[in-house]
mmCIF file of C-alpha atoms in Angstrom:
data_model
loop_
_atom_site.group_PDB
_atom_site.id
_atom_site.type_symbol
_atom_site.label_atom_id
_atom_site.label_comp_id
_atom_site.label_asym_id
_atom_site.label_seq_id
_atom_site.Cartn_x
_atom_site.Cartn_y
_atom_site.Cartn_z
ATOM 1 C CA GLN A 2 -63.535 120.068 32.750
ATOM 2 C CA VAL A 3 -64.415 117.281 35.160
ATOM 3 C CA GLN A 4 -67.996 116.127 35.667
ATOM 4 C CA LEU A 5 -69.488 113.993 38.407
ATOM 5 C CA VAL A 6 -72.885 112.444 37.755
ATOM 6 C CA GLU A 7 -74.637 110.816 40.694
ATOM 7 C CA SER A 8 -77.593 108.505 40.615
ATOM 8 C CA GLY A 9 -79.468 106.048 42.783
ATOM 9 C CA GLY A 10 -81.139 108.221 45.401
ATOM 10 C CA GLY A 11 -84.801 108.048 46.252
ATOM 11 C CA LEU A 12 -87.416 107.237 48.870
ATOM 12 C CA VAL A 13 -87.055 104.025 50.825
ATOM 13 C CA GLN A 14 -88.711 102.581 53.903
ATOM 14 C CA PRO A 15 -86.757 102.034 57.125
ATOM 15 C CA GLY A 16 -84.723 98.872 56.855
ATOM 16 C CA GLY A 17 -84.504 99.158 53.095
ATOM 17 C CA SER A 18 -81.531 99.475 50.790
ATOM 18 C CA LEU A 19 -80.256 101.815 48.107
ATOM 19 C CA ARG A 20 -77.193 101.908 45.926
ATOM 20 C CA LEU A 21 -75.670 105.220 44.921
ATOM 21 C CA SER A 22 -73.375 105.611 41.930
ATOM 22 C CA CYS A 23 -71.110 108.430 40.842
ATOM 23 C CA VAL A 24 -69.435 108.477 37.459
ATOM 24 C CA VAL A 25 -66.454 110.752 36.933
ATOM 25 C CA SER A 26 -65.643 111.977 33.453
ATOM 26 C CA GLY A 27 -63.524 114.628 31.792
ATOM 27 C CA SER A 28 -59.886 115.571 31.500
ATOM 28 C CA ILE A 29 -58.402 113.523 34.301
ATOM 29 C CA SER A 30 -55.153 111.642 34.463
ATOM 30 C CA SER A 31 -55.966 109.600 37.529
ATOM 31 C CA ILE A 32 -58.353 109.479 40.467
ATOM 32 C CA TYR A 33 -56.977 109.380 43.976
ATOM 33 C CA ALA A 34 -59.556 109.142 46.727
ATOM 34 C CA MET A 35 -63.294 108.956 46.206
ATOM 35 C CA ALA A 36 -65.816 109.602 48.905
ATOM 36 C CA TRP A 37 -69.436 110.132 49.808
ATOM 37 C CA TYR A 38 -70.618 112.942 52.046
ATOM 38 C CA ARG A 39 -74.105 113.789 53.202
ATOM 39 C CA GLN A 40 -75.898 116.825 54.455
ATOM 40 C CA ALA A 41 -79.185 116.741 56.327
ATOM 41 C CA PRO A 42 -81.376 119.865 56.642
ATOM 42 C CA GLY A 43 -79.932 122.259 59.172
ATOM 43 C CA LYS A 44 -76.773 120.211 59.644
ATOM 44 C CA GLN A 45 -73.214 120.403 58.385
ATOM 45 C CA ARG A 46 -71.994 118.232 55.564
ATOM 46 C CA GLU A 47 -70.326 115.104 56.947
ATOM 47 C CA LEU A 48 -68.124 112.371 55.583
ATOM 48 C CA VAL A 49 -69.931 109.074 55.192
ATOM 49 C CA ALA A 50 -67.284 106.867 53.579
ATOM 50 C CA ARG A 51 -64.026 107.222 51.707
ATOM 51 C CA ILE A 52 -61.967 104.878 49.533
ATOM 52 C CA THR A 53 -58.411 105.426 48.375
ATOM 53 C CA SER A 54 -56.923 104.482 45.041
ATOM 54 C CA ARG A 55 -55.587 101.332 46.696
ATOM 55 C CA GLY A 56 -58.993 100.367 48.045
ATOM 56 C CA VAL A 57 -58.466 101.367 51.654
ATOM 57 C CA THR A 58 -61.796 102.371 53.131
ATOM 58 C CA ASN A 59 -63.008 104.255 56.151
ATOM 59 C CA TYR A 60 -66.510 104.963 57.420
ATOM 60 C CA ARG A 61 -68.193 107.166 59.936
ATOM 61 C CA ASP A 62 -69.169 105.141 62.975
ATOM 62 C CA SER A 63 -72.938 105.416 62.460
ATOM 63 C CA VAL A 64 -72.828 103.619 59.088
ATOM 64 C CA LYS A 65 -70.241 100.952 59.809
ATOM 65 C CA GLY A 66 -71.639 97.520 59.054
ATOM 66 C CA ARG A 67 -74.526 98.969 57.031
ATOM 67 C CA PHE A 68 -72.866 100.917 54.213
ATOM 68 C CA THR A 69 -70.200 99.720 51.801
ATOM 69 C CA ILE A 70 -68.143 101.955 49.528
ATOM 70 C CA SER A 71 -66.488 100.528 46.443
ATOM 71 C CA ARG A 72 -64.995 101.730 43.198
ATOM 72 C CA ASP A 73 -64.575 100.501 39.647
ATOM 73 C CA ASN A 74 -61.439 102.152 38.354
ATOM 74 C CA ALA A 75 -62.071 101.005 34.786
ATOM 75 C CA LYS A 76 -65.371 102.889 34.832
ATOM 76 C CA ASN A 77 -64.205 105.843 36.979
ATOM 77 C CA THR A 78 -67.149 105.100 39.224
ATOM 78 C CA VAL A 79 -67.659 104.982 42.962
ATOM 79 C CA TYR A 80 -70.573 103.250 44.632
ATOM 80 C CA LEU A 81 -72.231 103.405 48.013
ATOM 81 C CA GLN A 82 -74.300 100.379 48.930
ATOM 82 C CA MET A 83 -76.570 101.324 51.792
ATOM 83 C CA THR A 84 -78.506 98.722 53.766
ATOM 84 C CA SER A 85 -80.631 98.806 56.919
ATOM 85 C CA LEU A 86 -81.413 102.426 56.200
ATOM 86 C CA GLN A 87 -82.846 104.490 59.015
ATOM 87 C CA PRO A 88 -84.654 107.848 59.067
ATOM 88 C CA GLU A 89 -81.503 109.497 60.367
ATOM 89 C CA ASP A 90 -79.782 108.555 57.117
ATOM 90 C CA THR A 91 -82.080 110.980 55.297
ATOM 91 C CA ALA A 92 -79.915 113.594 53.586
ATOM 92 C CA VAL A 93 -78.550 114.823 50.310
ATOM 93 C CA TYR A 94 -75.617 112.587 49.447
ATOM 94 C CA TYR A 95 -72.668 114.093 47.588
ATOM 95 C CA CYS A 96 -69.920 112.387 45.688
ATOM 96 C CA TYR A 97 -66.424 113.843 46.184
ATOM 97 C CA VAL A 98 -63.236 112.987 44.309
ATOM 98 C CA GLU A 99 -59.595 113.920 44.454
ATOM 99 C CA VAL A 100 -58.139 113.742 40.960
ATOM 100 C CA LEU A 101 -55.019 114.529 39.002
ATOM 101 C CA THR A 102 -55.843 116.638 35.985
ATOM 102 C CA TYR A 103 -53.492 117.998 33.371
ATOM 103 C CA ASP A 104 -53.484 121.204 35.419
ATOM 104 C CA GLY A 105 -52.574 119.472 38.649
ATOM 105 C CA ALA A 106 -54.424 117.996 41.626
ATOM 106 C CA ARG A 107 -58.042 119.063 42.032
ATOM 107 C CA ASN A 108 -61.090 118.214 44.151
ATOM 108 C CA TYR A 109 -64.614 118.018 42.786
ATOM 109 C CA TRP A 110 -68.141 117.614 44.139
ATOM 110 C CA GLY A 111 -71.164 116.064 42.565
ATOM 111 C CA GLN A 112 -74.518 117.814 42.426
ATOM 112 C CA GLY A 113 -76.017 115.661 45.161
ATOM 113 C CA THR A 114 -78.740 113.057 45.230
ATOM 114 C CA GLN A 115 -81.562 112.983 47.749
ATOM 115 C CA VAL A 116 -82.011 109.942 49.980
ATOM 116 C CA THR A 117 -85.170 109.899 52.068
ATOM 117 C CA VAL A 118 -85.887 107.131 54.563
ATOM 118 C CA ALA A 119 -89.484 107.213 55.720
ATOM 119 C CA SER A 120 -92.478 104.991 56.133
#
């Protein structure tokens, strides 16, 4: 079994910052890519940022320059530092990982953490 535990969401005023964390645990051999997605009410889930095992990152255009994804391989953890948050960033944020388990390659989702940007 593989578990993803997210933390760091909450309510923040426009222009504020939050840092999301996602810890991966369980029977994994290695972690390939790690990513953050988000889903706002009535909208489809969308990729926010992704980081490969080699540290190569990519971001959706609307968050470039404001969000930073990083990972700590020793802790099996991925982070999303969010700054200059705007109301349109309000969504449930989901951690997503591509891992190698003893049963082969698998993908897993976290349970989601709510981020609300409002004054």
